Amino acid sequence: MTPTDGEHALDQALALVRRAPEAGGAGGHRASVWARARDIAVHAGSGVRARTHQVPLADALGEVLAEPLDALTDLPSFDTSAMDGWAVAGPGPWTIRAGADVLAGSGRPEPLADGEAVQIATGARIPADTTAVIRSEHCRESGTQLFAGRPVHTGQDIRPRGQECRSGDLLLPAGSLVTPAVLGLAAAAGYDELTTWPRPRVEILVLGDELLTEGRPHDGLIRDALSPMLGPWLTRLGAEVIGTRRLGDDPAGAEALHEAVTTSAADVVVTTGGTASGPVDHVHPVLRRAGAELLVDGVAVRPGHPMLLARIGEAPGQNTVRYLVGLPGNPLAAVSGLLTLADPLLRALAGRRRRPRCTATVEGDVPGHPNDTRLVPVQLSGEHAAPLRYNGPAMLRGVAAADALAVVPPHGARSGQELEILDLPWASGGCFT
């Protein structure tokens, strides 16, 4: 579905702003300020009304609820025992009902008479007229009699019907991420399927003639570090990666790129390399030929300033707006593009909320660029961030050891300064999830 007229108006206004070069631009790109570029990506994804589908619980993990999750029944749906022990009626001591244990999953038990006790399992249905459940360790048997070892209070260790929710109660609103705990809650509430927004489909196009798929670099050729990295990374960002292809830098590769851009079944096409203005950089010419609308044409960030975001319209036979995220070819620059443009775009397309803004205190001075934001790999310890070495555009050694990237403003940061932190999708601990 296409964006609304109001959303198109906002796009046009943003485009007018982007026509003039901004401070920090490089290589002829009309570079957007880093924070603005992320906002544009969020707006682009939010302007698409994603398709919804019904999926079995097992297939809903990582997707987003498109409808509220309402309780289909009371939880629990009957009075249950919270402990293994004895269901008793009235004051003790109690006469034990022999051979009538109440087990979880069994049918409705016989009511208890006053002064009677019956052994009961955790989760079992409470017999009618039960006063309380006494834990096994809090009582003793003597012949046919049961004695309590401590005072017994009415209703103790009984989970009454509807304690957690009543039928029709709102359990979770639309827009909630389906986590393992949500799957458990949905199952407990009686759901077999959920209505969700599916993961955005992504196709990866790796551009370049210099890339090896195996073996050691040699004779001016380098290993393709992006294909092994991007698919799993995008999956962790919530995408469904439908394919990865390698295309050359020759005219045939440019033609294949145009065909892929105009016919891909993906919601987002992610390209690597070819976003600058070199003699074999085909992304801009292909986008012009395809009639795409550039939303971000360069970002004032290092590494990764030649990244771009374009709206590429509908593929034949489809009625959905699609996007292209152009990543630079250098590995750490590509990571910068993932976190700057792909992550906020994919979250918005999936109906997920923006990531919360987290900060940490940097340990040690961090050099800055005169005009641009820098994204620097860091390791986190409590509320502190330690910058890592090997943070050049072509290097992965630093980010491979990192928990996050620190957002360093132009001119750098001093030790002890608080910086925004972009957590990596596999990082854990602190406020980062």
PDB file of N, CA and C in Angstrom, residues 208-303:
ATOM      1  N   GLY A 208      30.806  -6.246  -6.794  1.00  0.00           N
ATOM      2  CA  GLY A 208      32.257  -6.154  -6.852  1.00  0.00           C
ATOM      3  C   GLY A 208      32.899  -7.318  -7.575  1.00  0.00           C
ATOM      4  N   ASP A 209      33.910  -6.996  -8.408  1.00  0.00           N
ATOM      5  CA  ASP A 209      34.657  -8.029  -9.130  1.00  0.00           C
ATOM      6  C   ASP A 209      35.847  -8.536  -8.334  1.00  0.00           C
ATOM      7  N   GLU A 210      36.192  -7.850  -7.262  1.00  0.00           N
ATOM      8  CA  GLU A 210      37.435  -8.149  -6.550  1.00  0.00           C
ATOM      9  C   GLU A 210      37.238  -9.134  -5.415  1.00  0.00           C
ATOM     10  N   LEU A 211      36.046  -9.737  -5.301  1.00  0.00           N
ATOM     11  CA  LEU A 211      35.691 -10.512  -4.122  1.00  0.00           C
ATOM     12  C   LEU A 211      35.868 -12.014  -4.347  1.00  0.00           C
ATOM     13  N   LEU A 212      36.547 -12.658  -3.407  1.00  0.00           N
ATOM     14  CA  LEU A 212      36.714 -14.099  -3.394  1.00  0.00           C
ATOM     15  C   LEU A 212      35.702 -14.714  -2.442  1.00  0.00           C
ATOM     16  N   THR A 213      35.194 -15.886  -2.787  1.00  0.00           N
ATOM     17  CA  THR A 213      34.248 -16.568  -1.910  1.00  0.00           C
ATOM     18  C   THR A 213      34.905 -17.643  -1.059  1.00  0.00           C
ATOM     19  N   GLU A 214      36.176 -17.918  -1.305  1.00  0.00           N
ATOM     20  CA  GLU A 214      36.892 -18.906  -0.496  1.00  0.00           C
ATOM     21  C   GLU A 214      38.386 -18.669  -0.627  1.00  0.00           C
ATOM     22  N   GLY A 215      39.132 -19.259   0.294  1.00  0.00           N
ATOM     23  CA  GLY A 215      40.583 -19.165   0.246  1.00  0.00           C
ATOM     24  C   GLY A 215      41.123 -17.842   0.751  1.00  0.00           C
ATOM     25  N   ARG A 216      42.446 -17.687   0.627  1.00  0.00           N
ATOM     26  CA  ARG A 216      43.129 -16.493   1.125  1.00  0.00           C
ATOM     27  C   ARG A 216      43.156 -15.400   0.052  1.00  0.00           C
ATOM     28  N   PRO A 217      43.169 -14.139   0.495  1.00  0.00           N
ATOM     29  CA  PRO A 217      43.314 -13.050  -0.484  1.00  0.00           C
ATOM     30  C   PRO A 217      44.610 -13.209  -1.278  1.00  0.00           C
ATOM     31  N   HIS A 218      44.567 -12.841  -2.566  1.00  0.00           N
ATOM     32  CA  HIS A 218      45.773 -12.943  -3.391  1.00  0.00           C
ATOM     33  C   HIS A 218      45.570 -12.143  -4.673  1.00  0.00           C
ATOM     34  N   ASP A 219      46.661 -11.697  -5.245  1.00  0.00           N
ATOM     35  CA  ASP A 219      46.683 -11.075  -6.572  1.00  0.00           C
ATOM     36  C   ASP A 219      45.657  -9.952  -6.718  1.00  0.00           C
ATOM     37  N   GLY A 220      45.553  -9.096  -5.708  1.00  0.00           N
ATOM     38  CA  GLY A 220      44.631  -7.973  -5.772  1.00  0.00           C
ATOM     39  C   GLY A 220      43.189  -8.316  -5.458  1.00  0.00           C
ATOM     40  N   LEU A 221      42.927  -9.575  -5.145  1.00  0.00           N
ATOM     41  CA  LEU A 221      41.573 -10.005  -4.793  1.00  0.00           C
ATOM     42  C   LEU A 221      41.456 -10.135  -3.280  1.00  0.00           C
ATOM     43  N   ILE A 222      40.279  -9.846  -2.748  1.00  0.00           N
ATOM     44  CA  ILE A 222      40.044  -9.900  -1.311  1.00  0.00           C
ATOM     45  C   ILE A 222      38.855 -10.815  -1.035  1.00  0.00           C
ATOM     46  N   ARG A 223      38.804 -11.344   0.195  1.00  0.00           N
ATOM     47  CA  ARG A 223      37.676 -12.179   0.567  1.00  0.00           C
ATOM     48  C   ARG A 223      36.419 -11.335   0.730  1.00  0.00           C
ATOM     49  N   ASP A 224      35.305 -11.911   0.329  1.00  0.00           N
ATOM     50  CA  ASP A 224      34.001 -11.289   0.539  1.00  0.00           C
ATOM     51  C   ASP A 224      33.636 -11.449   2.009  1.00  0.00           C
ATOM     52  N   ALA A 225      33.825 -10.378   2.793  1.00  0.00           N
ATOM     53  CA  ALA A 225      33.492 -10.416   4.220  1.00  0.00           C
ATOM     54  C   ALA A 225      32.039 -10.054   4.477  1.00  0.00           C
ATOM     55  N   LEU A 226      31.366  -9.476   3.471  1.00  0.00           N
ATOM     56  CA  LEU A 226      30.012  -8.968   3.707  1.00  0.00           C
ATOM     57  C   LEU A 226      28.945 -10.045   3.581  1.00  0.00           C
ATOM     58  N   SER A 227      29.067 -10.947   2.608  1.00  0.00           N
ATOM     59  CA  SER A 227      28.041 -11.980   2.449  1.00  0.00           C
ATOM     60  C   SER A 227      27.875 -12.840   3.704  1.00  0.00           C
ATOM     61  N   PRO A 228      28.964 -13.311   4.331  1.00  0.00           N
ATOM     62  CA  PRO A 228      28.770 -14.095   5.553  1.00  0.00           C
ATOM     63  C   PRO A 228      28.189 -13.284   6.711  1.00  0.00           C
ATOM     64  N   MET A 229      28.413 -11.972   6.704  1.00  0.00           N
ATOM     65  CA  MET A 229      28.026 -11.137   7.831  1.00  0.00           C
ATOM     66  C   MET A 229      26.617 -10.573   7.707  1.00  0.00           C
ATOM     67  N   LEU A 230      26.240 -10.111   6.514  1.00  0.00           N
ATOM     68  CA  LEU A 230      25.020  -9.320   6.390  1.00  0.00           C
ATOM     69  C   LEU A 230      23.758 -10.136   6.618  1.00  0.00           C
ATOM     70  N   GLY A 231      23.701 -11.358   6.079  1.00  0.00           N
ATOM     71  CA  GLY A 231      22.501 -12.156   6.250  1.00  0.00           C
ATOM     72  C   GLY A 231      22.161 -12.392   7.713  1.00  0.00           C
ATOM     73  N   PRO A 232      23.101 -12.946   8.491  1.00  0.00           N
ATOM     74  CA  PRO A 232      22.811 -13.142   9.915  1.00  0.00           C
ATOM     75  C   PRO A 232      22.545 -11.839  10.656  1.00  0.00           C
ATOM     76  N   TRP A 233      23.256 -10.774  10.294  1.00  0.00           N
ATOM     77  CA  TRP A 233      23.055  -9.489  10.972  1.00  0.00           C
ATOM     78  C   TRP A 233      21.642  -8.978  10.706  1.00  0.00           C
ATOM     79  N   LEU A 234      21.215  -9.005   9.460  1.00  0.00           N
ATOM     80  CA  LEU A 234      19.877  -8.529   9.123  1.00  0.00           C
ATOM     81  C   LEU A 234      18.806  -9.414   9.747  1.00  0.00           C
ATOM     82  N   THR A 235      19.067 -10.710   9.840  1.00  0.00           N
ATOM     83  CA  THR A 235      18.128 -11.593  10.521  1.00  0.00           C
ATOM     84  C   THR A 235      17.977 -11.195  11.981  1.00  0.00           C
ATOM     85  N   ARG A 236      19.102 -10.875  12.634  1.00  0.00           N
ATOM     86  CA  ARG A 236      19.035 -10.442  14.026  1.00  0.00           C
ATOM     87  C   ARG A 236      18.331  -9.096  14.165  1.00  0.00           C
ATOM     88  N   LEU A 237      18.321  -8.305  13.111  1.00  0.00           N
ATOM     89  CA  LEU A 237      17.589  -7.033  13.132  1.00  0.00           C
ATOM     90  C   LEU A 237      16.101  -7.219  12.860  1.00  0.00           C
ATOM     91  N   GLY A 238      15.673  -8.457  12.625  1.00  0.00           N
ATOM     92  CA  GLY A 238      14.247  -8.712  12.445  1.00  0.00           C
ATOM     93  C   GLY A 238      13.814  -8.914  11.014  1.00  0.00           C
ATOM     94  N   ALA A 239      14.753  -9.076  10.088  1.00  0.00           N
ATOM     95  CA  ALA A 239      14.397  -9.260   8.677  1.00  0.00           C
ATOM     96  C   ALA A 239      14.307 -10.748   8.330  1.00  0.00           C
ATOM     97  N   GLU A 240      13.576 -11.030   7.266  1.00  0.00           N
ATOM     98  CA  GLU A 240      13.592 -12.348   6.640  1.00  0.00           C
ATOM     99  C   GLU A 240      14.428 -12.230   5.376  1.00  0.00           C
ATOM    100  N   VAL A 241      15.628 -12.772   5.405  1.00  0.00           N
ATOM    101  CA  VAL A 241      16.532 -12.681   4.268  1.00  0.00           C
ATOM    102  C   VAL A 241      16.135 -13.744   3.252  1.00  0.00           C
ATOM    103  N   ILE A 242      15.681 -13.295   2.082  1.00  0.00           N
ATOM    104  CA  ILE A 242      15.182 -14.236   1.078  1.00  0.00           C
ATOM    105  C   ILE A 242      16.247 -14.626   0.069  1.00  0.00           C
ATOM    106  N   GLY A 243      17.424 -14.001   0.125  1.00  0.00           N
ATOM    107  CA  GLY A 243      18.475 -14.388  -0.802  1.00  0.00           C
ATOM    108  C   GLY A 243      19.652 -13.439  -0.755  1.00  0.00           C
ATOM    109  N   THR A 244      20.812 -13.965  -1.133  1.00  0.00           N
ATOM    110  CA  THR A 244      22.033 -13.170  -1.265  1.00  0.00           C
ATOM    111  C   THR A 244      22.643 -13.491  -2.627  1.00  0.00           C
ATOM    112  N   ARG A 245      22.913 -12.451  -3.415  1.00  0.00           N
ATOM    113  CA  ARG A 245      23.495 -12.643  -4.741  1.00  0.00           C
ATOM    114  C   ARG A 245      24.732 -11.769  -4.890  1.00  0.00           C
ATOM    115  N   ARG A 246      25.667 -12.233  -5.711  1.00  0.00           N
ATOM    116  CA  ARG A 246      26.862 -11.448  -6.024  1.00  0.00           C
ATOM    117  C   ARG A 246      26.773 -10.994  -7.476  1.00  0.00           C
ATOM    118  N   LEU A 247      27.032  -9.714  -7.696  1.00  0.00           N
ATOM    119  CA  LEU A 247      26.965  -9.136  -9.036  1.00  0.00           C
ATOM    120  C   LEU A 247      28.280  -8.457  -9.347  1.00  0.00           C
ATOM    121  N   GLY A 248      28.686  -8.528 -10.597  1.00  0.00           N
ATOM    122  CA  GLY A 248      29.944  -7.926 -11.001  1.00  0.00           C
ATOM    123  C   GLY A 248      29.834  -6.431 -11.219  1.00  0.00           C
ATOM    124  N   ASP A 249      31.000  -5.814 -11.477  1.00  0.00           N
ATOM    125  CA  ASP A 249      31.061  -4.374 -11.715  1.00  0.00           C
ATOM    126  C   ASP A 249      30.992  -4.021 -13.203  1.00  0.00           C
ATOM    127  N   ASP A 250      30.893  -5.026 -14.070  1.00  0.00           N
ATOM    128  CA  ASP A 250      30.892  -4.769 -15.504  1.00  0.00           C
ATOM    129  C   ASP A 250      29.486  -4.374 -15.963  1.00  0.00           C
ATOM    130  N   PRO A 251      29.311  -4.018 -17.237  1.00  0.00           N
ATOM    131  CA  PRO A 251      27.969  -3.650 -17.730  1.00  0.00           C
ATOM    132  C   PRO A 251      26.932  -4.736 -17.490  1.00  0.00           C
ATOM    133  N   ALA A 252      27.321  -6.005 -17.600  1.00  0.00           N
ATOM    134  CA  ALA A 252      26.375  -7.079 -17.324  1.00  0.00           C
ATOM    135  C   ALA A 252      25.928  -7.046 -15.865  1.00  0.00           C
ATOM    136  N   GLY A 253      26.865  -6.719 -14.967  1.00  0.00           N
ATOM    137  CA  GLY A 253      26.513  -6.603 -13.557  1.00  0.00           C
ATOM    138  C   GLY A 253      25.568  -5.446 -13.307  1.00  0.00           C
ATOM    139  N   ALA A 254      25.793  -4.327 -14.014  1.00  0.00           N
ATOM    140  CA  ALA A 254      24.895  -3.175 -13.879  1.00  0.00           C
ATOM    141  C   ALA A 254      23.496  -3.522 -14.372  1.00  0.00           C
ATOM    142  N   GLU A 255      23.421  -4.274 -15.457  1.00  0.00           N
ATOM    143  CA  GLU A 255      22.113  -4.680 -15.976  1.00  0.00           C
ATOM    144  C   GLU A 255      21.422  -5.635 -14.996  1.00  0.00           C
ATOM    145  N   ALA A 256      22.200  -6.554 -14.423  1.00  0.00           N
ATOM    146  CA  ALA A 256      21.634  -7.472 -13.438  1.00  0.00           C
ATOM    147  C   ALA A 256      21.158  -6.720 -12.200  1.00  0.00           C
ATOM    148  N   LEU A 257      21.895  -5.672 -11.826  1.00  0.00           N
ATOM    149  CA  LEU A 257      21.490  -4.857 -10.689  1.00  0.00           C
ATOM    150  C   LEU A 257      20.164  -4.159 -10.979  1.00  0.00           C
ATOM    151  N   HIS A 258      20.033  -3.608 -12.176  1.00  0.00           N
ATOM    152  CA  HIS A 258      18.772  -2.937 -12.535  1.00  0.00           C
ATOM    153  C   HIS A 258      17.611  -3.922 -12.504  1.00  0.00           C
ATOM    154  N   GLU A 259      17.827  -5.116 -13.046  1.00  0.00           N
ATOM    155  CA  GLU A 259      16.754  -6.109 -13.047  1.00  0.00           C
ATOM    156  C   GLU A 259      16.379  -6.503 -11.619  1.00  0.00           C
ATOM    157  N   ALA A 260      17.399  -6.668 -10.769  1.00  0.00           N
ATOM    158  CA  ALA A 260      17.124  -7.050  -9.384  1.00  0.00           C
ATOM    159  C   ALA A 260      16.363  -5.953  -8.656  1.00  0.00           C
ATOM    160  N   VAL A 261      16.773  -4.707  -8.864  1.00  0.00           N
ATOM    161  CA  VAL A 261      16.125  -3.585  -8.179  1.00  0.00           C
ATOM    162  C   VAL A 261      14.663  -3.466  -8.606  1.00  0.00           C
ATOM    163  N   THR A 262      14.385  -3.681  -9.867  1.00  0.00           N
ATOM    164  CA  THR A 262      13.031  -3.443 -10.374  1.00  0.00           C
ATOM    165  C   THR A 262      12.110  -4.652 -10.228  1.00  0.00           C
ATOM    166  N   THR A 263      12.659  -5.837  -9.992  1.00  0.00           N
ATOM    167  CA  THR A 263      11.807  -7.033  -9.947  1.00  0.00           C
ATOM    168  C   THR A 263      11.879  -7.797  -8.635  1.00  0.00           C
ATOM    169  N   SER A 264      12.745  -7.420  -7.721  1.00  0.00           N
ATOM    170  CA  SER A 264      12.893  -8.183  -6.485  1.00  0.00           C
ATOM    171  C   SER A 264      11.577  -8.263  -5.727  1.00  0.00           C
ATOM    172  N   ALA A 265      11.319  -9.419  -5.145  1.00  0.00           N
ATOM    173  CA  ALA A 265      10.124  -9.609  -4.325  1.00  0.00           C
ATOM    174  C   ALA A 265      10.333  -9.131  -2.895  1.00  0.00           C
ATOM    175  N   ALA A 266      11.505  -8.602  -2.607  1.00  0.00           N
ATOM    176  CA  ALA A 266      11.808  -8.160  -1.247  1.00  0.00           C
ATOM    177  C   ALA A 266      11.157  -6.821  -0.940  1.00  0.00           C
ATOM    178  N   ASP A 267      10.909  -6.583   0.338  1.00  0.00           N
ATOM    179  CA  ASP A 267      10.464  -5.267   0.796  1.00  0.00           C
ATOM    180  C   ASP A 267      11.629  -4.285   0.799  1.00  0.00           C
ATOM    181  N   VAL A 268      12.817  -4.800   1.069  1.00  0.00           N
ATOM    182  CA  VAL A 268      14.027  -3.970   1.114  1.00  0.00           C
ATOM    183  C   VAL A 268      15.130  -4.696   0.362  1.00  0.00           C
ATOM    184  N   VAL A 269      15.748  -4.014  -0.586  1.00  0.00           N
ATOM    185  CA  VAL A 269      16.946  -4.508  -1.251  1.00  0.00           C
ATOM    186  C   VAL A 269      18.142  -3.835  -0.596  1.00  0.00           C
ATOM    187  N   VAL A 270      19.107  -4.622  -0.164  1.00  0.00           N
ATOM    188  CA  VAL A 270      20.326  -4.094   0.451  1.00  0.00           C
ATOM    189  C   VAL A 270      21.478  -4.372  -0.493  1.00  0.00           C
ATOM    190  N   THR A 271      22.153  -3.313  -0.932  1.00  0.00           N
ATOM    191  CA  THR A 271      23.322  -3.460  -1.785  1.00  0.00           C
ATOM    192  C   THR A 271      24.569  -3.108  -1.006  1.00  0.00           C
ATOM    193  N   THR A 272      25.705  -3.657  -1.437  1.00  0.00           N
ATOM    194  CA  THR A 272      26.986  -3.326  -0.821  1.00  0.00           C
ATOM    195  C   THR A 272      27.933  -2.849  -1.906  1.00  0.00           C
ATOM    196  N   GLY A 273      28.566  -1.720  -1.665  1.00  0.00           N
ATOM    197  CA  GLY A 273      29.490  -1.159  -2.638  1.00  0.00           C
ATOM    198  C   GLY A 273      28.761  -0.418  -3.744  1.00  0.00           C
ATOM    199  N   GLY A 274      29.517   0.339  -4.525  1.00  0.00           N
ATOM    200  CA  GLY A 274      28.954   1.004  -5.685  1.00  0.00           C
ATOM    201  C   GLY A 274      28.103   2.219  -5.385  1.00  0.00           C
ATOM    202  N   THR A 275      28.200   2.765  -4.152  1.00  0.00           N
ATOM    203  CA  THR A 275      27.354   3.910  -3.798  1.00  0.00           C
ATOM    204  C   THR A 275      28.069   5.247  -3.961  1.00  0.00           C
ATOM    205  N   ALA A 276      29.365   5.216  -4.268  1.00  0.00           N
ATOM    206  CA  ALA A 276      30.117   6.464  -4.441  1.00  0.00           C
ATOM    207  C   ALA A 276      29.997   6.925  -5.893  1.00  0.00           C
ATOM    208  N   SER A 277      31.013   7.590  -6.394  1.00  0.00           N
ATOM    209  CA  SER A 277      30.938   8.152  -7.756  1.00  0.00           C
ATOM    210  C   SER A 277      32.086   7.684  -8.630  1.00  0.00           C
ATOM    211  N   GLY A 278      32.592   6.460  -8.366  1.00  0.00           N
ATOM    212  CA  GLY A 278      33.695   5.943  -9.155  1.00  0.00           C
ATOM    213  C   GLY A 278      33.230   5.416 -10.507  1.00  0.00           C
ATOM    214  N   PRO A 279      34.178   5.023 -11.344  1.00  0.00           N
ATOM    215  CA  PRO A 279      33.838   4.591 -12.705  1.00  0.00           C
ATOM    216  C   PRO A 279      33.011   3.315 -12.754  1.00  0.00           C
ATOM    217  N   VAL A 280      33.046   2.474 -11.715  1.00  0.00           N
ATOM    218  CA  VAL A 280      32.247   1.248 -11.728  1.00  0.00           C
ATOM    219  C   VAL A 280      31.220   1.253 -10.603  1.00  0.00           C
ATOM    220  N   ASP A 281      30.873   2.445 -10.121  1.00  0.00           N
ATOM    221  CA  ASP A 281      29.845   2.553  -9.085  1.00  0.00           C
ATOM    222  C   ASP A 281      28.493   2.729  -9.767  1.00  0.00           C
ATOM    223  N   HIS A 282      27.714   1.646  -9.816  1.00  0.00           N
ATOM    224  CA  HIS A 282      26.514   1.609 -10.640  1.00  0.00           C
ATOM    225  C   HIS A 282      25.216   1.921  -9.898  1.00  0.00           C
ATOM    226  N   VAL A 283      25.253   2.060  -8.576  1.00  0.00           N
ATOM    227  CA  VAL A 283      23.998   2.145  -7.826  1.00  0.00           C
ATOM    228  C   VAL A 283      23.226   3.408  -8.193  1.00  0.00           C
ATOM    229  N   HIS A 284      23.871   4.566  -8.184  1.00  0.00           N
ATOM    230  CA  HIS A 284      23.163   5.804  -8.526  1.00  0.00           C
ATOM    231  C   HIS A 284      22.589   5.774  -9.945  1.00  0.00           C
ATOM    232  N   PRO A 285      23.382   5.388 -10.961  1.00  0.00           N
ATOM    233  CA  PRO A 285      22.799   5.322 -12.310  1.00  0.00           C
ATOM    234  C   PRO A 285      21.633   4.344 -12.416  1.00  0.00           C
ATOM    235  N   VAL A 286      21.718   3.218 -11.745  1.00  0.00           N
ATOM    236  CA  VAL A 286      20.631   2.242 -11.789  1.00  0.00           C
ATOM    237  C   VAL A 286      19.380   2.804 -11.121  1.00  0.00           C
ATOM    238  N   LEU A 287      19.562   3.494 -10.005  1.00  0.00           N
ATOM    239  CA  LEU A 287      18.395   4.077  -9.333  1.00  0.00           C
ATOM    240  C   LEU A 287      17.733   5.145 -10.197  1.00  0.00           C
ATOM    241  N   ARG A 288      18.541   5.953 -10.866  1.00  0.00           N
ATOM    242  CA  ARG A 288      17.952   6.969 -11.764  1.00  0.00           C
ATOM    243  C   ARG A 288      17.176   6.294 -12.888  1.00  0.00           C
ATOM    244  N   ARG A 289      17.756   5.262 -13.473  1.00  0.00           N
ATOM    245  CA  ARG A 289      17.098   4.554 -14.562  1.00  0.00           C
ATOM    246  C   ARG A 289      15.794   3.900 -14.092  1.00  0.00           C
ATOM    247  N   ALA A 290      15.779   3.439 -12.850  1.00  0.00           N
ATOM    248  CA  ALA A 290      14.592   2.771 -12.309  1.00  0.00           C
ATOM    249  C   ALA A 290      13.538   3.759 -11.821  1.00  0.00           C
ATOM    250  N   GLY A 291      13.839   5.056 -11.878  1.00  0.00           N
ATOM    251  CA  GLY A 291      12.892   6.056 -11.410  1.00  0.00           C
ATOM    252  C   GLY A 291      12.736   6.082  -9.909  1.00  0.00           C
ATOM    253  N   ALA A 292      13.764   5.667  -9.189  1.00  0.00           N
ATOM    254  CA  ALA A 292      13.698   5.640  -7.731  1.00  0.00           C
ATOM    255  C   ALA A 292      13.795   7.046  -7.158  1.00  0.00           C
ATOM    256  N   GLU A 293      13.294   7.202  -5.952  1.00  0.00           N
ATOM    257  CA  GLU A 293      13.353   8.484  -5.245  1.00  0.00           C
ATOM    258  C   GLU A 293      14.390   8.385  -4.138  1.00  0.00           C
ATOM    259  N   LEU A 294      15.440   9.189  -4.239  1.00  0.00           N
ATOM    260  CA  LEU A 294      16.476   9.186  -3.202  1.00  0.00           C
ATOM    261  C   LEU A 294      15.963   9.930  -1.978  1.00  0.00           C
ATOM    262  N   LEU A 295      15.898   9.225  -0.864  1.00  0.00           N
ATOM    263  CA  LEU A 295      15.496   9.849   0.393  1.00  0.00           C
ATOM    264  C   LEU A 295      16.704  10.298   1.197  1.00  0.00           C
ATOM    265  N   VAL A 296      17.753   9.510   1.161  1.00  0.00           N
ATOM    266  CA  VAL A 296      19.026   9.863   1.796  1.00  0.00           C
ATOM    267  C   VAL A 296      20.117   9.589   0.781  1.00  0.00           C
ATOM    268  N   ASP A 297      20.892  10.605   0.455  1.00  0.00           N
ATOM    269  CA  ASP A 297      21.979  10.456  -0.519  1.00  0.00           C
ATOM    270  C   ASP A 297      23.277  10.877   0.152  1.00  0.00           C
ATOM    271  N   GLY A 298      23.813   9.970   0.978  1.00  0.00           N
ATOM    272  CA  GLY A 298      25.000  10.280   1.756  1.00  0.00           C
ATOM    273  C   GLY A 298      24.621  10.765   3.143  1.00  0.00           C
ATOM    274  N   VAL A 299      25.435  10.386   4.108  1.00  0.00           N
ATOM    275  CA  VAL A 299      25.212  10.761   5.504  1.00  0.00           C
ATOM    276  C   VAL A 299      26.518  11.290   6.070  1.00  0.00           C
ATOM    277  N   ALA A 300      26.419  12.342   6.852  1.00  0.00           N
ATOM    278  CA  ALA A 300      27.605  12.949   7.464  1.00  0.00           C
ATOM    279  C   ALA A 300      28.045  12.104   8.649  1.00  0.00           C
ATOM    280  N   VAL A 301      28.582  10.911   8.349  1.00  0.00           N
ATOM    281  CA  VAL A 301      29.026   9.977   9.374  1.00  0.00           C
ATOM    282  C   VAL A 301      30.266   9.271   8.868  1.00  0.00           C
ATOM    283  N   ARG A 302      31.177   8.940   9.775  1.00  0.00           N
ATOM    284  CA  ARG A 302      32.385   8.192   9.435  1.00  0.00           C
ATOM    285  C   ARG A 302      32.490   6.981  10.361  1.00  0.00           C
ATOM    286  N   PRO A 303      32.721   5.806   9.844  1.00  0.00           N
ATOM    287  CA  PRO A 303      32.777   5.488   8.419  1.00  0.00           C
ATOM    288  C   PRO A 303      31.369   5.363   7.834  1.00  0.00           C
TER     289      PRO A 303
END
